[in-house]
mmCIF file of C-alpha atoms and ligand atoms in Angstrom:
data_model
loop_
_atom_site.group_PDB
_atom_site.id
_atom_site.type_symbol
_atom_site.label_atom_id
_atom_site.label_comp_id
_atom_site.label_asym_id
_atom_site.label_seq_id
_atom_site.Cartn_x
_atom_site.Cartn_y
_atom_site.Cartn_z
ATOM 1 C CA UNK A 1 0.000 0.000 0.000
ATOM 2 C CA UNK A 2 1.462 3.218 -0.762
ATOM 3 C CA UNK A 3 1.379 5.808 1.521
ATOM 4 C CA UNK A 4 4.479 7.583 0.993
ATOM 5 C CA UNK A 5 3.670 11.350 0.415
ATOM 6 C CA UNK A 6 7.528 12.615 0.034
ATOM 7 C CA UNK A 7 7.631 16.034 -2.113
ATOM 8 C CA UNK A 8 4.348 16.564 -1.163
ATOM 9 C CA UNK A 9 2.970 19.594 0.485
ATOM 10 C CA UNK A 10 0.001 19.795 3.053
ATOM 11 C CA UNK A 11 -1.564 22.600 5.100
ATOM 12 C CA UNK A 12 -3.548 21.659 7.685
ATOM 13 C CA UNK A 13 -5.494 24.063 9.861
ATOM 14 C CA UNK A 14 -6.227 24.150 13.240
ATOM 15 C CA UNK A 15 -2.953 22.086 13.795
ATOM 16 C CA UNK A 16 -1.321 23.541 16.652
ATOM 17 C CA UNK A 17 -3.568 20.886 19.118
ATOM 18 C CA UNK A 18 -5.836 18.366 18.963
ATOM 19 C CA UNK A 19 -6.620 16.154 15.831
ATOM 20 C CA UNK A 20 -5.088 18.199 13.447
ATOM 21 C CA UNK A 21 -1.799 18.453 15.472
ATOM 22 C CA UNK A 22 -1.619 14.807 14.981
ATOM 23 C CA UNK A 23 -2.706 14.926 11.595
ATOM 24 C CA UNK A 24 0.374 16.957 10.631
ATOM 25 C CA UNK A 25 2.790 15.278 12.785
ATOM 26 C CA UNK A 26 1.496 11.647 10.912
ATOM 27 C CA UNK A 27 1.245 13.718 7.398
ATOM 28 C CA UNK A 28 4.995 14.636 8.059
ATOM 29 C CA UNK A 29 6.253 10.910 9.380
ATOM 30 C CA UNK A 30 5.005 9.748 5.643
ATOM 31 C CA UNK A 31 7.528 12.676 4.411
ATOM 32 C CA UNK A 32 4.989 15.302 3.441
ATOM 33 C CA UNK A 33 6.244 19.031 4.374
ATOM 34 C CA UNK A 34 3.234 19.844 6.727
ATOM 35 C CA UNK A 35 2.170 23.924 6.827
ATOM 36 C CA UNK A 36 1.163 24.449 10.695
ATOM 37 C CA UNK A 37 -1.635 26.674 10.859
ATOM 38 C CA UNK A 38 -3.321 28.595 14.699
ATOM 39 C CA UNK A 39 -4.353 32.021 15.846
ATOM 40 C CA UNK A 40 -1.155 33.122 16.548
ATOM 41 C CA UNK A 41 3.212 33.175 15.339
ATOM 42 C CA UNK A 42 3.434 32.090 19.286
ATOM 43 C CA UNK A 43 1.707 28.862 19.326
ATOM 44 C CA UNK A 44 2.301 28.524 15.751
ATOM 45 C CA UNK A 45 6.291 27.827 16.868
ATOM 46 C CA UNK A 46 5.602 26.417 19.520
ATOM 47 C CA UNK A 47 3.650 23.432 17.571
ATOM 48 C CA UNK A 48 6.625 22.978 15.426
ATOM 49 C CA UNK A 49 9.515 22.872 17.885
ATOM 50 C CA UNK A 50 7.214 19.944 19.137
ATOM 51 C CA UNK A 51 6.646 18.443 16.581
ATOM 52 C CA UNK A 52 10.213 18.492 14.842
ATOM 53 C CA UNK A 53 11.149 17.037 18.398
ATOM 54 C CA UNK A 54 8.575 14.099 17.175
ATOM 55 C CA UNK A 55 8.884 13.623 13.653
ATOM 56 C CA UNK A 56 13.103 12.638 12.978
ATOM 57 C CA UNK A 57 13.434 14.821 9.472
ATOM 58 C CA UNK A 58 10.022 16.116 9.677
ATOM 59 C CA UNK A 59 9.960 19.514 8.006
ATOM 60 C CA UNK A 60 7.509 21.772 8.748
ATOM 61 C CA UNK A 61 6.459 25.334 7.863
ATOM 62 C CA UNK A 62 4.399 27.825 10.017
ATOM 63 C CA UNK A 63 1.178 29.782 9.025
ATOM 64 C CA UNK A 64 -0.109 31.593 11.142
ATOM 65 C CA UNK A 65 -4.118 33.009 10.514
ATOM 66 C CA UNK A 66 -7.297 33.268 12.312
ATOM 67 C CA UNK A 67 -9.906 31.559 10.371
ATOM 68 C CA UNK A 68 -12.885 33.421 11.903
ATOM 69 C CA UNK A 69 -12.479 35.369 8.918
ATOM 70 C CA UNK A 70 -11.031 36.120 5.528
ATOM 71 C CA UNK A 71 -7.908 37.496 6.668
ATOM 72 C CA UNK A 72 -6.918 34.705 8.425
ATOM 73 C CA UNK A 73 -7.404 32.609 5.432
ATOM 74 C CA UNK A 74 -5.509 35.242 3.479
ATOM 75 C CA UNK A 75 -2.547 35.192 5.631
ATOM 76 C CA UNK A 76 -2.274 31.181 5.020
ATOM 77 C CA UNK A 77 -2.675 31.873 1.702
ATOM 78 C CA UNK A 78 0.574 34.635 1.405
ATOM 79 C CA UNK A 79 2.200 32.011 3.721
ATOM 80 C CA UNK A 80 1.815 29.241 1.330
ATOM 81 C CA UNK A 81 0.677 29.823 -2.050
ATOM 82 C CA UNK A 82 0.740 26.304 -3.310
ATOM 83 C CA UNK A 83 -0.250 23.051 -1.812
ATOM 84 C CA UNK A 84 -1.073 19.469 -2.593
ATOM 85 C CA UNK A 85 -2.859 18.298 0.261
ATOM 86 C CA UNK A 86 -5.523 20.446 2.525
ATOM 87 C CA UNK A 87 -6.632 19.273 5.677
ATOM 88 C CA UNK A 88 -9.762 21.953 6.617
ATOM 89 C CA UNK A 89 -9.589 20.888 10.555
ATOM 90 C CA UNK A 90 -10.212 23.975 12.369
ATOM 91 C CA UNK A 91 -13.069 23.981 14.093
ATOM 92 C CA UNK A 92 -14.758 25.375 17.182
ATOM 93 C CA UNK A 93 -17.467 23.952 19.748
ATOM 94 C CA UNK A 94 -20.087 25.100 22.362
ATOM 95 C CA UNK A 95 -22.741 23.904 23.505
ATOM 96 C CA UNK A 96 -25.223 26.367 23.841
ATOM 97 C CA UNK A 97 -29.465 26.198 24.364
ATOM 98 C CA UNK A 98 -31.272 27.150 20.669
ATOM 99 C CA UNK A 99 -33.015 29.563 21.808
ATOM 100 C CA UNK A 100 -29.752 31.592 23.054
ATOM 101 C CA UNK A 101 -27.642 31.234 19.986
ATOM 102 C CA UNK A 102 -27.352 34.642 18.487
ATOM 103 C CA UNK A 103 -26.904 35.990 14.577
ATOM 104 C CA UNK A 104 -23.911 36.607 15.906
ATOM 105 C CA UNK A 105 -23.221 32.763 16.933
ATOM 106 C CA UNK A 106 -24.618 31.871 13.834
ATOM 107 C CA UNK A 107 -22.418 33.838 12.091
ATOM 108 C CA UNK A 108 -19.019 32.720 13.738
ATOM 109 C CA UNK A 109 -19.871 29.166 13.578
ATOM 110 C CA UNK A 110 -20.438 29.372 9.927
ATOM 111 C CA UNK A 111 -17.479 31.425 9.601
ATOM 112 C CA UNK A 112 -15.057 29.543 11.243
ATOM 113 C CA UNK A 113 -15.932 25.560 10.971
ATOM 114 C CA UNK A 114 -17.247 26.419 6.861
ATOM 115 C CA UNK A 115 -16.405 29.360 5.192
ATOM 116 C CA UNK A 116 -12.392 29.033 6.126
ATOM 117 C CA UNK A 117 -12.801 25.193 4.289
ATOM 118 C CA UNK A 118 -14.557 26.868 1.630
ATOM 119 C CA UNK A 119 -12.170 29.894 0.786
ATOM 120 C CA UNK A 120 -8.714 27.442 1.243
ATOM 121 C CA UNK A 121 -10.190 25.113 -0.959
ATOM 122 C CA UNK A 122 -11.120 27.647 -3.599
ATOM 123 C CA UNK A 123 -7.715 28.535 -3.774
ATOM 124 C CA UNK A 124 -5.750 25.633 -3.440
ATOM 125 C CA UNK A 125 -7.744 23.007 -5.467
ATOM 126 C CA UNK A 126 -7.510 24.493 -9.180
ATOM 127 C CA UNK A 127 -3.848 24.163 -8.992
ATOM 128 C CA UNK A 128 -3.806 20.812 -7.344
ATOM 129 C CA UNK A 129 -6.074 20.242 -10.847
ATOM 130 C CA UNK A 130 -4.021 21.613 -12.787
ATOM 131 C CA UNK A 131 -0.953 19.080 -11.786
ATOM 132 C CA UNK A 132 -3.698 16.340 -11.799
ATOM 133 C CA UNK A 133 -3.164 15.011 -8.067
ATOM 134 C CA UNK A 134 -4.455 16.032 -4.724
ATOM 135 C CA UNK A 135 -6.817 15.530 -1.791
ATOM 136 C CA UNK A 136 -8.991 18.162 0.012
ATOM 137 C CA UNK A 137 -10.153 17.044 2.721
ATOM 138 C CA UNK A 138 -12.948 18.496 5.359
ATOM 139 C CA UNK A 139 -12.705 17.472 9.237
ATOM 140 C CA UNK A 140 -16.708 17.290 9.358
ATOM 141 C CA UNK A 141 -18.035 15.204 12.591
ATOM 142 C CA UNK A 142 -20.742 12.727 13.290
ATOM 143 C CA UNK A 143 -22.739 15.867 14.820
ATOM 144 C CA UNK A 144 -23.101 16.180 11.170
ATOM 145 C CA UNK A 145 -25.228 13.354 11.098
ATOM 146 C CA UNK A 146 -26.714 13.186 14.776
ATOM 147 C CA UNK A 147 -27.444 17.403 15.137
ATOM 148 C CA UNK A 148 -26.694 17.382 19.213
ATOM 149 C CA UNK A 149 -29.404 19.030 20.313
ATOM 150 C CA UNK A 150 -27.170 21.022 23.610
ATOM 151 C CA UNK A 151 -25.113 22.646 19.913
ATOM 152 C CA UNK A 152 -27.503 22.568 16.848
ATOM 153 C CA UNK A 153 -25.262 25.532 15.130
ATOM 154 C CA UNK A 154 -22.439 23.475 15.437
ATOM 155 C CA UNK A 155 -23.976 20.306 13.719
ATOM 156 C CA UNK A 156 -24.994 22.448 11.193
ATOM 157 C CA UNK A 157 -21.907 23.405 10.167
ATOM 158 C CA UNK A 158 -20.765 20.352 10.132
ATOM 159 C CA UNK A 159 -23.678 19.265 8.157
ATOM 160 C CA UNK A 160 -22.745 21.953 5.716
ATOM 161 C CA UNK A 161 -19.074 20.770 5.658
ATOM 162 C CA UNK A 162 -20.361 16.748 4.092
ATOM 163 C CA UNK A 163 -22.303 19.157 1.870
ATOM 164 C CA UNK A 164 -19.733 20.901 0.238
ATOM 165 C CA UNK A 165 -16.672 18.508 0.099
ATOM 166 C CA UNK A 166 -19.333 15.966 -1.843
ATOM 167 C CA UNK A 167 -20.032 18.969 -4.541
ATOM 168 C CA UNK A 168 -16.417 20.020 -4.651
ATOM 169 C CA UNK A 169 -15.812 16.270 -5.221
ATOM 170 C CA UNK A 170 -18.135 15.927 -8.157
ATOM 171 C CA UNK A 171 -16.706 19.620 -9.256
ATOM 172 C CA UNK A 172 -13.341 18.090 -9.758
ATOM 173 C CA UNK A 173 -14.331 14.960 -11.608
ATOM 174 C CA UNK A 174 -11.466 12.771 -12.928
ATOM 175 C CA UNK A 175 -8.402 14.998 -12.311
ATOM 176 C CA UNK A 176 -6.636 12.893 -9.748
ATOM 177 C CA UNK A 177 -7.818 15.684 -7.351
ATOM 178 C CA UNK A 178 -9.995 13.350 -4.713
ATOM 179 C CA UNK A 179 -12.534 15.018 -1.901
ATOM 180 C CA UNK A 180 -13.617 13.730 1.284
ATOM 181 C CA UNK A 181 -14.883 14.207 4.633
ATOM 182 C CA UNK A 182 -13.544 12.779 7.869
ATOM 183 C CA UNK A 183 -16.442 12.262 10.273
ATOM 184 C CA UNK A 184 -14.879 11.795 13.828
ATOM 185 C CA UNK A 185 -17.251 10.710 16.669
ATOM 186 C CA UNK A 186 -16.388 11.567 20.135
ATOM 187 C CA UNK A 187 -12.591 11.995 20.551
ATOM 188 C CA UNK A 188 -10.037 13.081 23.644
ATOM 189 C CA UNK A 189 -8.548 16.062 21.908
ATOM 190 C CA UNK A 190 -6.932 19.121 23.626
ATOM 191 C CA UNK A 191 -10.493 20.900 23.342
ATOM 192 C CA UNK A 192 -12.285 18.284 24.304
ATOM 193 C CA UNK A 193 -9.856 17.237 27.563
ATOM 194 C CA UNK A 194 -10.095 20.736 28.430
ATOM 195 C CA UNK A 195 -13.726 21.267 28.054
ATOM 196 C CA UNK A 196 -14.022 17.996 30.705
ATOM 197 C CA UNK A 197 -11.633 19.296 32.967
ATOM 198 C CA UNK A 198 -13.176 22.498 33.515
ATOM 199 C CA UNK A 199 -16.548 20.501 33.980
ATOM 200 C CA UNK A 200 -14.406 18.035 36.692
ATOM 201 C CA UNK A 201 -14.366 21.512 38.308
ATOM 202 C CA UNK A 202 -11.142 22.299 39.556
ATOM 203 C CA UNK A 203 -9.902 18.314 40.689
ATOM 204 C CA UNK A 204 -6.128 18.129 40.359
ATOM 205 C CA UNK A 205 -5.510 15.857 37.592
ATOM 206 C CA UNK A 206 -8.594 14.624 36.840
ATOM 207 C CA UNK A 207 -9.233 11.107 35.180
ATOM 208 C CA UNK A 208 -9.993 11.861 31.685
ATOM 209 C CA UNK A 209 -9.644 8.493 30.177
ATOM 210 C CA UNK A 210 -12.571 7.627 33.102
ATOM 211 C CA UNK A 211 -14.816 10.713 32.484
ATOM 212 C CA UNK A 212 -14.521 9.769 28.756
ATOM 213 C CA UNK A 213 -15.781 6.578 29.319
ATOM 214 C CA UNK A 214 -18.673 7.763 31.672
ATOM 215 C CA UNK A 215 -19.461 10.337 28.574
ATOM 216 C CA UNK A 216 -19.875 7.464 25.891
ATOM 217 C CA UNK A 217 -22.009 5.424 28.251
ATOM 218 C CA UNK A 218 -24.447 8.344 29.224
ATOM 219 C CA UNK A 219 -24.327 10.645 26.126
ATOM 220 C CA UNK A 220 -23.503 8.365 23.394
ATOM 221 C CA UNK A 221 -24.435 5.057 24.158
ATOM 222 C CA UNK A 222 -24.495 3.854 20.714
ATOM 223 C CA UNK A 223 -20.857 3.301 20.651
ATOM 224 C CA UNK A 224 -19.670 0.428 19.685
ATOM 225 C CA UNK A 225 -15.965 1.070 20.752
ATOM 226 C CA UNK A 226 -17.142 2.083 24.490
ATOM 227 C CA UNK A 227 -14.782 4.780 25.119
ATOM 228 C CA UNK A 228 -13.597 7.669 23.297
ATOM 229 C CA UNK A 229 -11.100 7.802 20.505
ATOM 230 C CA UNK A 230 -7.656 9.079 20.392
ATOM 231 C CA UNK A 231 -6.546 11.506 18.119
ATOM 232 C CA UNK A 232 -4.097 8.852 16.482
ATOM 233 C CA UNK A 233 -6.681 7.141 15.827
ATOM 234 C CA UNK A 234 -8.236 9.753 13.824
ATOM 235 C CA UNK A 235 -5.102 11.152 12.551
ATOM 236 C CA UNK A 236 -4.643 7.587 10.874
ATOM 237 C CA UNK A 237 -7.828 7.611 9.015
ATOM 238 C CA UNK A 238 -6.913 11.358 7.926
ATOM 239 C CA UNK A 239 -3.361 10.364 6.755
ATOM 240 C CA UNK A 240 -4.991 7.297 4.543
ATOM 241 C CA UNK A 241 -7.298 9.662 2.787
ATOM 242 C CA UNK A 242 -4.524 11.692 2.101
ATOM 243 C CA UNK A 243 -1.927 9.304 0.653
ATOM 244 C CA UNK A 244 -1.430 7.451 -2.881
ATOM 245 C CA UNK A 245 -3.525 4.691 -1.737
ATOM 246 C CA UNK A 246 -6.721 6.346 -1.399
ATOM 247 C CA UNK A 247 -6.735 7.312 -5.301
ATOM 248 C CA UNK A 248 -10.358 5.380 -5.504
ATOM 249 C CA UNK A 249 -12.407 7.179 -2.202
ATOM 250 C CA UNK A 250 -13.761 10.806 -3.047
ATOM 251 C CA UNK A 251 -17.035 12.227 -2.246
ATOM 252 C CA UNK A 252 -17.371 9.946 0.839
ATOM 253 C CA UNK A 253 -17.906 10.723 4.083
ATOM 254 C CA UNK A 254 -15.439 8.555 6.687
ATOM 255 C CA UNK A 255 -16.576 7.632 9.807
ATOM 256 C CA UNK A 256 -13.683 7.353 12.597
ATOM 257 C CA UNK A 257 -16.892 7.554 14.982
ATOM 258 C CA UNK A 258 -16.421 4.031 16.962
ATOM 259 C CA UNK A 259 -19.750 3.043 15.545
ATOM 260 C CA UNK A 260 -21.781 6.162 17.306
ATOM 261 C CA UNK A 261 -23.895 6.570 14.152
ATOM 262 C CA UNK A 262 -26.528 3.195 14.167
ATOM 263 C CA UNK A 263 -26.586 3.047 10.154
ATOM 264 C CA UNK A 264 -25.297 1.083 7.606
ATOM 265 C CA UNK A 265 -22.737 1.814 5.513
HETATM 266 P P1 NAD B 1 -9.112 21.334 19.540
HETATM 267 O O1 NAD B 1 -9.874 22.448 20.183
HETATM 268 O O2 NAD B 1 -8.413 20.349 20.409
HETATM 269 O O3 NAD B 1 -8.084 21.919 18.499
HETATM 270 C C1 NAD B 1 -8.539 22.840 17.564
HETATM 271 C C2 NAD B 1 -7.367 23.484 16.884
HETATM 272 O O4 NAD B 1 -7.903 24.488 16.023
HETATM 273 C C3 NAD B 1 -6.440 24.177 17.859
HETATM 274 O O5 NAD B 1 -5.121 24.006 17.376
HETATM 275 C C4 NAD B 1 -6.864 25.635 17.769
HETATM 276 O O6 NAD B 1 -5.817 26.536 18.033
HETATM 277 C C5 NAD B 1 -7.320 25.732 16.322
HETATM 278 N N1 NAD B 1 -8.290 26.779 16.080
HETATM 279 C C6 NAD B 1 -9.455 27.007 16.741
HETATM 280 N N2 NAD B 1 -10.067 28.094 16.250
HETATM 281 C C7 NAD B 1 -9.267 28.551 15.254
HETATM 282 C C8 NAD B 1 -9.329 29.652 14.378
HETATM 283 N N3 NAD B 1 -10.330 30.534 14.453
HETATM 284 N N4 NAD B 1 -8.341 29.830 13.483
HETATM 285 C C9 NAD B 1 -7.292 28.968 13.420
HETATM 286 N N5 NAD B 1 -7.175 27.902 14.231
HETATM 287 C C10 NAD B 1 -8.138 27.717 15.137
HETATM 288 O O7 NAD B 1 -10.172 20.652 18.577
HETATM 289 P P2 NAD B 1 -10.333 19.136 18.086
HETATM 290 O O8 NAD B 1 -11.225 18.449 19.052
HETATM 291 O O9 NAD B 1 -9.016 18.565 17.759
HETATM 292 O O10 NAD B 1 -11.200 19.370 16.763
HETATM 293 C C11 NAD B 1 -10.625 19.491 15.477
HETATM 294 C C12 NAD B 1 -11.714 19.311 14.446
HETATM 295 O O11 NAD B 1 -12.325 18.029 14.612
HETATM 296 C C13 NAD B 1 -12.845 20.338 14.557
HETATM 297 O O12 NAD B 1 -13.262 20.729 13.274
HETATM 298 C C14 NAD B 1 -13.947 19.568 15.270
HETATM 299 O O13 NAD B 1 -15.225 20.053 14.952
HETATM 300 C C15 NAD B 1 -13.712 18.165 14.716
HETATM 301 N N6 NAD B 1 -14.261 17.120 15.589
HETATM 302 C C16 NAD B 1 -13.784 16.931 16.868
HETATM 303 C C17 NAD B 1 -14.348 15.930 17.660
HETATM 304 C C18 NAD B 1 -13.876 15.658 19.068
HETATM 305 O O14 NAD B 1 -14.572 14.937 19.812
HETATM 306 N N7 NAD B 1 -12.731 16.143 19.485
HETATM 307 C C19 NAD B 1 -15.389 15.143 17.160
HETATM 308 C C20 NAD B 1 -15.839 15.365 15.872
HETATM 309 C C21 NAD B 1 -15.264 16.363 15.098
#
């Protein structure tokens, strides 16, 4: 199976924690340069003095941008002009009641989790096209399937995410450019570790690993893998997509969800 991506060139948002910090650190071990895109130059080099200390050779290239809004996606863009591989992972979370969300929380959501996918990939995919090989590929989530009812702008977005990657996919028929969507169930990222910590309420070192596994039974008991997922584990599934190998899959939507969503495929 070939998943060698040496000379190629990836920019993956959001990847200064989380799922897309191991997305770039597995994109790099298969020899891809990996562009490391956050809010800010600080965290941006911080990310890659980690990860070069991960990744033996690894070479790595910062970007820094905030993709709450077109400037942010500009600054990526003047950063690196060219890519071959784009990993839309940035994304943001909260629950919130329906009848609180705001315009304005409307209007960031969409902003943030779609419209920065949208504008990177209207850049970078018509020269991936041109050179007839690439892979664009949207971190979506199974809330884009199940709409959690504590978030409902947030599953939207991700709703809207499946949407577009499928008619970017079919856009880009038979160029050796493929599209997908990664649909991640419930997974112990930096956010989400965070988000559980605060709600362990102040307990020194609190058991994550055990909270997650009291979240899956009460929240998502459909799981078939009984605990949450790493973000290797999703990282893998994003590096596959990604590689030589996947030449066949575009316009799918993945599931790395542990078997949350009770459908077939
Ligand atoms: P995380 O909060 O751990 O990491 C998010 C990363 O995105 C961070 O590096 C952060 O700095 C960056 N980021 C946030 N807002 C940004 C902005 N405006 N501009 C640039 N960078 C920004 O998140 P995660 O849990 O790793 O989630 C990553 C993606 O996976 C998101 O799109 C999320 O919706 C999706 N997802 C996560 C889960 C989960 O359970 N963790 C499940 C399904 C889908």
């Amino acid at each position: 199976m070939d998943l060698n991506l040496k000379g190629r060139r990836a920019v993956v948002t959001g990847s200064t924690g989380g799922i897309g910090y191991a997305a770039a650190r597995e994109l790099a071990s298969l020899g891809a340069t990996v562009a490391i895109n956050g809010r800010t130059q600080t965290r941006v080099d911080a990310a890659i003095a980690k990860l070069k200390g991960e990744v033996k050779g690894g070479t790595f290239v910062g970007a820094p941008g905030d993709l709450g809004g077109a400037d942010g996606a500009n600054a990526i863009i003047r950063a690196v002009p060219d890519a071959d591989i784009l990993v839309n992972n940035a994304g943001i979370f909260e629950p919130k009641p329906f009848f609180d969300i705001s315009d304005e929380d409307w209007m960031r959501f969409f902003e943030t989790n779609v419209l920065s996918g949208v504008r990177l990939a209207r850049h970078y995919t018509p020269k991936m096209v041109k050179r007839g090989w690439g892979r664009v590929v949207f971190i979506s989530s199974e809330s884009g399937l199940h709409i959690p009812v504590e978030m409902i702008h947030y599953g939207v977005t991700k709703t809207a995410q499946i949407a577009v990657a499928r008619g970017l996919a079919e856009t880009v028929t038979g160029t050796g450019v493929t599209v997908n969507s990664v649909l991640p169930g419930p997974t112990m990222s930096e956010g989400v570790g965070d988000f559980m910590s605060k709600m362990a309420g102040g307990v020194a070192n609190p058991d994550l690993e055990k909270m997650g596994r009291d979240f899956i039974r009460d929240h998502r008991p459909t799981s078939l893998l009984g605990r949450m997922a790493t973000i290797e584990e999703v990282a893998n599934m994003i590096a596959y997509v990604c590689s030589p190998a996947a030449s066949a899959t575009s316009g799918a939507a993945l599931r790395v969800d542990g078997g949350v969503v009770r459908a077939i495929p």
